[in-house]
XYZ file of C-alpha atoms in Angstrom:
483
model
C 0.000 0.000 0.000
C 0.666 3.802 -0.311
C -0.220 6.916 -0.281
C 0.549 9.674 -2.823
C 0.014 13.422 -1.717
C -1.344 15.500 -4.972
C -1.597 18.853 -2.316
C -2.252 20.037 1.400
C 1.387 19.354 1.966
C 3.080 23.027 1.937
C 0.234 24.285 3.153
C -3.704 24.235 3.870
C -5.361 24.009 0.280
C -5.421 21.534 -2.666
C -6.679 18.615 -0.818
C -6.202 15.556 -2.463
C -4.469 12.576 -1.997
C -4.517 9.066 -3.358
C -4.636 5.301 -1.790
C -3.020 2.734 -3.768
C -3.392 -1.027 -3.298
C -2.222 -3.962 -4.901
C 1.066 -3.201 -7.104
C 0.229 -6.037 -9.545
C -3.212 -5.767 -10.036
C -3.229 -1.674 -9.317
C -6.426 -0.249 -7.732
C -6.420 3.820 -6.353
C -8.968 6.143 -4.650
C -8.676 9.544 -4.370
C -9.277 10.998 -1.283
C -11.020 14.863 -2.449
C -9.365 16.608 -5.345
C -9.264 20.501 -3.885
C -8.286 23.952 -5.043
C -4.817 25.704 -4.214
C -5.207 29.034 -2.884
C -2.936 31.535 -1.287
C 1.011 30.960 -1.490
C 0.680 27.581 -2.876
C -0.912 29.369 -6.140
C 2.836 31.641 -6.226
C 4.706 31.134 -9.694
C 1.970 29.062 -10.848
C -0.171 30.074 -14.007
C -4.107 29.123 -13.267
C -3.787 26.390 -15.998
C -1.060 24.814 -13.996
C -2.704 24.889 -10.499
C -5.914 23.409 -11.876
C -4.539 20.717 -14.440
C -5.193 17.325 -13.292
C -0.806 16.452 -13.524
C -1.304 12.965 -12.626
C -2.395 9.690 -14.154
C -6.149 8.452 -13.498
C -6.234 5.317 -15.288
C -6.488 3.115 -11.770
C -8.282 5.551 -10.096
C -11.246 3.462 -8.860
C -13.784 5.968 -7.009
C -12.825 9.868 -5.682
C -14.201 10.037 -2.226
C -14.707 13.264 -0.639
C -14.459 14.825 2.678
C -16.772 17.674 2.551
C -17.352 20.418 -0.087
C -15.180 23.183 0.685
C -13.344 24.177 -1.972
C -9.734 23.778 -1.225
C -11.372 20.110 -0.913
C -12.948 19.930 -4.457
C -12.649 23.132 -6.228
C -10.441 20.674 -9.102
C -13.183 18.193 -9.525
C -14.041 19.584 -12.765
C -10.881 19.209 -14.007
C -10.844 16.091 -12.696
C -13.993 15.301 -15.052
C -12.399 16.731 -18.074
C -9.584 14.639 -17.579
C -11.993 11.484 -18.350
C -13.069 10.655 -14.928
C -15.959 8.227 -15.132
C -16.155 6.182 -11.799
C -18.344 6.861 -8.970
C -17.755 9.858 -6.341
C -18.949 8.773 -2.686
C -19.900 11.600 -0.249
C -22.310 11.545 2.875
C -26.366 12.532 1.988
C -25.664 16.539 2.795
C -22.099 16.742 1.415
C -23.802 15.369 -1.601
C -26.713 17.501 -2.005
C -24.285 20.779 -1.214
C -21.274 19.593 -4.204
C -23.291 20.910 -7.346
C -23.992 24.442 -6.015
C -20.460 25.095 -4.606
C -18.753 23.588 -8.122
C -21.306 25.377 -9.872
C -20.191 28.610 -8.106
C -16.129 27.300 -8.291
C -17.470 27.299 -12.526
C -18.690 30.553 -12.698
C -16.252 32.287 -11.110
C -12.508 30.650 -12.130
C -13.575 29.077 -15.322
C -16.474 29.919 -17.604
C -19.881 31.983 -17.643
C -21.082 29.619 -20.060
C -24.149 27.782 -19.270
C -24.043 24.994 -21.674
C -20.427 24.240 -20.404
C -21.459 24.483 -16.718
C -24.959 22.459 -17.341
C -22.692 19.927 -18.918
C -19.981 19.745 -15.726
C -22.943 19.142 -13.447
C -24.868 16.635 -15.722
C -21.713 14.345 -15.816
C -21.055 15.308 -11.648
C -24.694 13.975 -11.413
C -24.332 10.918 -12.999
C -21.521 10.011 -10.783
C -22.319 11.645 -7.186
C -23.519 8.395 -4.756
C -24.972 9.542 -1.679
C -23.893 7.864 1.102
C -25.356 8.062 4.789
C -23.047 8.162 7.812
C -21.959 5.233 9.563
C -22.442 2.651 6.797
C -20.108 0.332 4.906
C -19.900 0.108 1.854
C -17.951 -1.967 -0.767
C -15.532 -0.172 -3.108
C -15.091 -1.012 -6.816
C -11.658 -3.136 -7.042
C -9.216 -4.931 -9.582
C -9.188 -8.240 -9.089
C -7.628 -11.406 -10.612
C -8.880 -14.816 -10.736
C -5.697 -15.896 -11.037
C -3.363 -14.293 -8.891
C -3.669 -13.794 -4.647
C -3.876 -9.942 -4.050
C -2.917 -9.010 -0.656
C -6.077 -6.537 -0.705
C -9.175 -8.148 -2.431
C -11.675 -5.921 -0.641
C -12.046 -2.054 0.324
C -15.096 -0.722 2.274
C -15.708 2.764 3.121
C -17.640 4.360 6.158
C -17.966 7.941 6.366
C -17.902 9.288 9.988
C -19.387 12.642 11.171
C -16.277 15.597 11.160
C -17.975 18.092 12.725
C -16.656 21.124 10.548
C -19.306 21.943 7.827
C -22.445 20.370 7.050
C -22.228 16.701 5.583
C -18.154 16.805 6.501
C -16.745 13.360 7.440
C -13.917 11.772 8.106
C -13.366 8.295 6.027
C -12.689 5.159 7.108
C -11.689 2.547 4.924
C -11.253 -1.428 5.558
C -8.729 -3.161 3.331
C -8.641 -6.860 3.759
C -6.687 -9.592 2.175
C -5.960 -13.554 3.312
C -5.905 -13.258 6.568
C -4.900 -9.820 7.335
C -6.837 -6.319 7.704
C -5.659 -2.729 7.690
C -7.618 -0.026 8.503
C -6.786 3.874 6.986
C -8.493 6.965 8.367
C -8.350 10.000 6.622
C -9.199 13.312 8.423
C -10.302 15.652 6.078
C -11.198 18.641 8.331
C -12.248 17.603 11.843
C -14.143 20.603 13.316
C -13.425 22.146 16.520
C -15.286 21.192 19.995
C -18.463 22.950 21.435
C -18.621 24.799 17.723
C -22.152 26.041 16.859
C -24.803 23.788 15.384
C -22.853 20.736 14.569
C -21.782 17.958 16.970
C -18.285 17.325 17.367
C -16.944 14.435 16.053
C -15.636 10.832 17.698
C -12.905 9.262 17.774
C -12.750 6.299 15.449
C -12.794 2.749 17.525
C -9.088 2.366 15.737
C -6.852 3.179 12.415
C -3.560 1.038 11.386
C -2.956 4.154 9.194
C -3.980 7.631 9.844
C -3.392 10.486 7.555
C -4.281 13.635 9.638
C -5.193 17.685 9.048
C -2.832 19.766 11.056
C -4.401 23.620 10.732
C -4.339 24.157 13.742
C -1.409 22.009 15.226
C 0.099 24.408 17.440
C -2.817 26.319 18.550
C -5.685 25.742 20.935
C -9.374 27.427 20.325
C -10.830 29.882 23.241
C -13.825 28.237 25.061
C -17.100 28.511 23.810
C -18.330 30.948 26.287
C -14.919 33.506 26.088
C -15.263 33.685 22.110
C -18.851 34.478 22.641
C -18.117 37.301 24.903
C -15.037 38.088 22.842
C -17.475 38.580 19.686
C -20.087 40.569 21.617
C -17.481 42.945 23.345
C -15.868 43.792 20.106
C -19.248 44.727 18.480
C -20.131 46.668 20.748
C -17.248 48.203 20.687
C -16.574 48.791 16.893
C -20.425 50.391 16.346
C -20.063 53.095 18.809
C -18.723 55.126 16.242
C -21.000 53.747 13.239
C -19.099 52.238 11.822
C -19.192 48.829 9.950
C -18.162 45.724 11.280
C -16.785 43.460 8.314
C -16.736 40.060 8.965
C -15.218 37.765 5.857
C -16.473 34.003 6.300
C -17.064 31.176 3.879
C -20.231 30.601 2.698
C -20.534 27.178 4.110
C -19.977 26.395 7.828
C -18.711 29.604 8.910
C -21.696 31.974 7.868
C -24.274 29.770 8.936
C -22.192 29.607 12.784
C -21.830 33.416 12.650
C -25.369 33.714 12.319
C -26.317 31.323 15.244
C -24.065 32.992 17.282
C -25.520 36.471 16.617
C -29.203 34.761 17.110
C -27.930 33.825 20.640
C -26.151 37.272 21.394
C -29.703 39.270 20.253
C -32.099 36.568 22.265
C -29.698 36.954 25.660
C -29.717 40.928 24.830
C -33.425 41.952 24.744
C -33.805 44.878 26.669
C -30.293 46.543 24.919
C -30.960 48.594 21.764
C -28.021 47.994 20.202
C -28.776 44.542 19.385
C -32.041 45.106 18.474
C -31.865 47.082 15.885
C -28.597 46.390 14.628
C -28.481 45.381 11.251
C -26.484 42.144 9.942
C -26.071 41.418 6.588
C -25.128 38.776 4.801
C -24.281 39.458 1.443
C -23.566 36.285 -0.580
C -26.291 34.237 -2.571
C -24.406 30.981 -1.965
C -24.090 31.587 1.490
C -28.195 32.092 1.984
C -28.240 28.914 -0.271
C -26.064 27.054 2.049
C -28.439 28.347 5.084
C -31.524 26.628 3.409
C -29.752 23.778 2.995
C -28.335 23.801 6.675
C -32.235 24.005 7.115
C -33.094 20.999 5.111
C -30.683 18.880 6.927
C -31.175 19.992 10.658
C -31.554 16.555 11.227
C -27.720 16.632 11.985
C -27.612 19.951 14.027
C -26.363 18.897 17.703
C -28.546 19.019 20.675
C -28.100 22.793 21.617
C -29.282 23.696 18.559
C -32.501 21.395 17.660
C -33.324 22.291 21.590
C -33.479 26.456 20.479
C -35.694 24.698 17.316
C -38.489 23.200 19.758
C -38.528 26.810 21.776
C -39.754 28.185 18.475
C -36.633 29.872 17.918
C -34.561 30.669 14.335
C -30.965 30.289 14.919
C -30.735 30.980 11.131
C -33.272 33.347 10.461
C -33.979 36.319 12.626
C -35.519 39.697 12.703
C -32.117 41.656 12.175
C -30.799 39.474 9.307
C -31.163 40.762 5.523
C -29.441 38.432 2.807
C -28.364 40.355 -0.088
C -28.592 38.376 -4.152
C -27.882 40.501 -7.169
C -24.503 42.064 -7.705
C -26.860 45.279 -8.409
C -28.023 45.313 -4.757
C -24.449 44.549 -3.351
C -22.840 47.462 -5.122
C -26.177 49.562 -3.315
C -25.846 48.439 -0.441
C -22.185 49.347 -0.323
C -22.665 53.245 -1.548
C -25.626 53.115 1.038
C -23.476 52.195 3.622
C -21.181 54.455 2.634
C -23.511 57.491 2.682
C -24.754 56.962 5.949
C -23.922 57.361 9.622
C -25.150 53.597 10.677
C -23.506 50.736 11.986
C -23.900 47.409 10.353
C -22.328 43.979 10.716
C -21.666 43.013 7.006
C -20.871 39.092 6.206
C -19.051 37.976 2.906
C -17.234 35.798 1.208
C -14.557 34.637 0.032
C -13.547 33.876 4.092
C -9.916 34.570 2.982
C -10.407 37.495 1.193
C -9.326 36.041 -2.228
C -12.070 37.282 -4.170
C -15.521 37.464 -3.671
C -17.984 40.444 -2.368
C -15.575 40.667 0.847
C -13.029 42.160 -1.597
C -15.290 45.074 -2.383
C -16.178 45.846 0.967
C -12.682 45.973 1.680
C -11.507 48.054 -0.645
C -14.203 50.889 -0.106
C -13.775 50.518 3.504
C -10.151 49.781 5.027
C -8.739 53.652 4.593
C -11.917 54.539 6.994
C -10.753 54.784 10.686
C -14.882 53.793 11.742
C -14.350 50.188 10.138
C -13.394 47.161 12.162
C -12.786 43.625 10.318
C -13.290 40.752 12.418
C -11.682 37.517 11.229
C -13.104 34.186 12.783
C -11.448 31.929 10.480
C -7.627 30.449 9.557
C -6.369 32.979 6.771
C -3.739 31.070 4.551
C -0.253 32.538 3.804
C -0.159 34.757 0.346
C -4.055 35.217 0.758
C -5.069 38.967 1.322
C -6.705 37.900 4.917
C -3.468 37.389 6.096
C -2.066 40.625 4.322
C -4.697 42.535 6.364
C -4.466 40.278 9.371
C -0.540 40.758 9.468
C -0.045 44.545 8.229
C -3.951 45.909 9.370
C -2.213 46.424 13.334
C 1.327 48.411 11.976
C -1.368 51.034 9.729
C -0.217 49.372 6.286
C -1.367 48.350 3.009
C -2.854 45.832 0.786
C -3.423 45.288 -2.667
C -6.998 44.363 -3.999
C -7.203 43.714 -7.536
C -4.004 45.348 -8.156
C -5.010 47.893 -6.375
C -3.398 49.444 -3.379
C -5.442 49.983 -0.352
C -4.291 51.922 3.235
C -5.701 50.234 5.801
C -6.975 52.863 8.698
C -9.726 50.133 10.017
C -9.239 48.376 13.541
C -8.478 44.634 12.907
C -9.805 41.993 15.238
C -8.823 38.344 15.360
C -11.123 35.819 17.597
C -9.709 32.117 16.707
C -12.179 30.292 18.613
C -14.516 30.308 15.883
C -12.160 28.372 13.578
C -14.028 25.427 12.359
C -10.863 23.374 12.757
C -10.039 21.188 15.660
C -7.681 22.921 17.051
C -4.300 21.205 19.145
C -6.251 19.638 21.865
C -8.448 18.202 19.629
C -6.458 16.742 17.363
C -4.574 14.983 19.938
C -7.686 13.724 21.620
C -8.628 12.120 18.038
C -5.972 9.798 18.743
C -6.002 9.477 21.959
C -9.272 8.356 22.458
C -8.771 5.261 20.008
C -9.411 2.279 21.510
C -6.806 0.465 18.828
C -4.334 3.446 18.139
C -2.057 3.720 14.762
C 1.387 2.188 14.541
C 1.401 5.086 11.583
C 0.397 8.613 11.039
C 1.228 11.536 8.168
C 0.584 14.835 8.964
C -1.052 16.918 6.069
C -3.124 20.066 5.764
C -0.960 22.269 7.639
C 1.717 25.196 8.057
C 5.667 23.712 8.557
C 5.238 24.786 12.178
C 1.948 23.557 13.027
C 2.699 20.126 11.676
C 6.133 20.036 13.223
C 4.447 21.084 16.777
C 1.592 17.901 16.141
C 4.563 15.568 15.498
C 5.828 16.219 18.222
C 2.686 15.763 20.444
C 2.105 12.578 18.424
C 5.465 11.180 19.072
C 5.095 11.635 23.429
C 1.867 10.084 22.757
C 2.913 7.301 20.927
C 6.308 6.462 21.530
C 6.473 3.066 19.107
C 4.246 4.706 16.198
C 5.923 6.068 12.725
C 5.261 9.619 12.478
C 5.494 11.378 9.907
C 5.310 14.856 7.911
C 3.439 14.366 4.842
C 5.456 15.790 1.622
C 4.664 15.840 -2.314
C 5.885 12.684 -2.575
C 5.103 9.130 -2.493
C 4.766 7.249 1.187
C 4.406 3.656 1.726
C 3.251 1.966 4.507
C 3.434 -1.875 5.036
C 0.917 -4.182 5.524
C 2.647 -5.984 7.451
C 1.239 -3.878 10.183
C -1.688 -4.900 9.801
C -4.488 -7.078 12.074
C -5.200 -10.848 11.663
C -8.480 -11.135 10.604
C -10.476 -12.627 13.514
């Protein structure tokens, strides 16, 4: 067996990495097939960060994670590469892929319909919808005349925790006599985050390949974020100004807004709150909300307890969700022309394009403007430009443009939807049968370097290692007699 790294190793985006079994008889799966962003896109032409540079002819199935698009941004390359086998994700994740890569179409690649109708006919005919916590058998070479030391692959997809439908994947390979189990992370989400329960530890893993985002770093509590969030509100609209908050419009939007439904219902009797206005100014994102509607099903207890109270985490008397580009570009000059605070949420959560990016470039020189990051910004994305320049009064370029930045910048890390440190450690630890091997992916050099670390005091006798664009092999010798 190994496993091939296609991207997340230099950094946090282009998810995608690939399982082989069986060297004779050859069968692969690709675990998501994600965008680059950020400083992984540097000296790259588009062409060359999207191009599919490796071969798919053994490529069995492409199972995915969750739909963010450092996750599966490429899978339309992937598809005009010749991909024709079957893409496994969980019920949600599944019902959530067309809109985001019809979104990913329309705004790297093409404004042509009959192109973009075309991508999501063939993505249609291969999507299977999988609910969580069911095997499955995977599509496999096999030889009648030759003993393979796999001859059968299941998959179970486990809740993540991070965005709606996210899971991490577990897959069984067995042979004569032997078994090896492989866990792949994807993005575990962060304890006690809004809406979505946080996700268990798998009962074991011979092999676990593992995000790192947030290796290094541990999350505020719940209940100091909170406060955190409210404080600097308060705070930023005494001088009415707006608040600019940039958040993807899947999983971190639809938290943002829970946590703002809480802050209003505990703050009746204070004005501010009341009648503060929060807008959310992204189409996809108020898609995403119905769909983290449709599916509440999967919401944790907290929130389906609010739901039987008669309350709307997601849709409240404050809230207005902006469509057309035409009332985006209004609501800006409106904003601009008036002497009213507003919390104002957009994507791209990065600040790589999007209607954040217009917002920002109108309103960083203004000294009444506070941005408010909640999320992980990426080296060589403009977040981190404004997140690491915004305190010292500097600059930023936005579509080649150069922009002072006068506004206040505020960074609250609890609201990450990554597990942070202490959960990533307790992923393992709380294994009943832990791994004899790990790789570390989906991370900056230090925050893998500090998990390694952790994962090496933890498990003394286990192979640990740093995941790099290259191949890795892992024995199965390692793995468990079949009982």
């Amino acid at each position: 067996m190994q496993i091939i790294h296609h991207g997340a190793v230099n950094g946090v985006t282009g998810s995608c990495h690939q399982l082989d079994i069986n060297a004779q008889h050859p069968s692969s799966y690709l675990i998501d097939c994600g965008l680059f962003q950020g400083a992984e896109t540097a000296g790259k032409n588009s062409a060359s960060q999207l191009q599919i540079d490796f071969t798919i002819d053994h490529i069995k199935a492409l199972i995915v994670t969750h739909c963010h698009i450092d996750h599966v941004g490429r899978i339309p390359y992937l598809l005009a590469a010749g991909f024709k086998q079957p893409i496994y994700a969980t019920t949600a994740t599944a019902s959530l892929l067309p809109l985001v890569i019809e979104d990913a179409l329309k705004v790297g690649v093409t404004h042509d319909q009959k192109l973009i109708r075309a991508c999501l006919n063939q993505l249609s005919k291969l999507i299977v919808p999988i609910d969580y916590n069911q095997w499955i058998s995977l599509p496999i070479n096999l030889s009648s005349n030759a003993t393979l030391p796999v001859n059968q692959i299941n998959l179970k997809f486990k809740p993540a925790g991070h965005i709606l439908g996210s899971a991490y994947v577990e897959l069984d390979l067995k042979g004569p006599g032997h078994k090896h189990r492989v866990v792949f992370s994807g993005d575990l989400g962060a304890t006690y985050a809004p809406l979505l329960a946080s996700p268990k530890s798998p009962y074991r893993a011979d092999t676990l390949v593992i995000e790192s985002t947030y290796g290094d770093k541990n999350h505020q509590g719940r209940q100091d974020r909170s406060k955190q969030l409210r404080e600097i509100i308060e705070k930023a609209v005494q001088d009415n100004g707006v608040v600019l908050i940039p958040a993807f419009s899947i999983g971190r939007t639809q938290e943002l807004l829970y946590e703002f439904e809480h802050i209003i219902y505990r703050n009746q009797h204070n004005p501010m709150w009341q009648n503060i206005d929060i807008i959310v100014d992204s189409p996809m994102a108020a898609n995403f909300t119905q769909k983290y509607r449709e599916f509440k099903n999967l919401w944790d207890k907290e929130a389906k307890r609010k739901l039987k109270q008669g309350r709307h985490p997601l849709d409240f008397a404050q809230l207005t969700t902006i469509d057309s580009h035409q009332d985006h570009l209004a609501v800006i000059n409106y904003l601009d022309s008036v002497n009213k605070p507003a919390i104002i949420i957009a994507a791209s959560g990065m600040c790589t394009g999007g209607r954040i990016s217009n917002y920002l470039s109108r309103f960083l020189p203004k000294t009444t403007t506070d941005v408010l990051f909640v999320g992980y910004q990426a080296q060589g994305t403009t977040g981190r430009d404004i997140q690491e320049y915004g305190p010292q009064g500097g600059y930023v370029y936005i579509e080649e443009q150069r922009i002072n930045i006068n506004a206040t910048i505020h960074t609250i890390s609890g609201y990450s939807a990554h597990a942070d440190q202490h959960n990533l450690i307790n992923f393992v630890k709380r294994m009943h049968h832990k791994p004899k091997h790990i790789c570390i992916v989906h991370g900056d050099a230090e925050a893998k370097q500090a998990l390694s670390s952790a994962y090496q005091t933890l498990l003394p006798m286990a192979e640990i290692e740093i995941g790099k664009a290259e191949q890795h092999q892992t024995a199965i010798k390692n793995s468990s007699p079949v009982r």
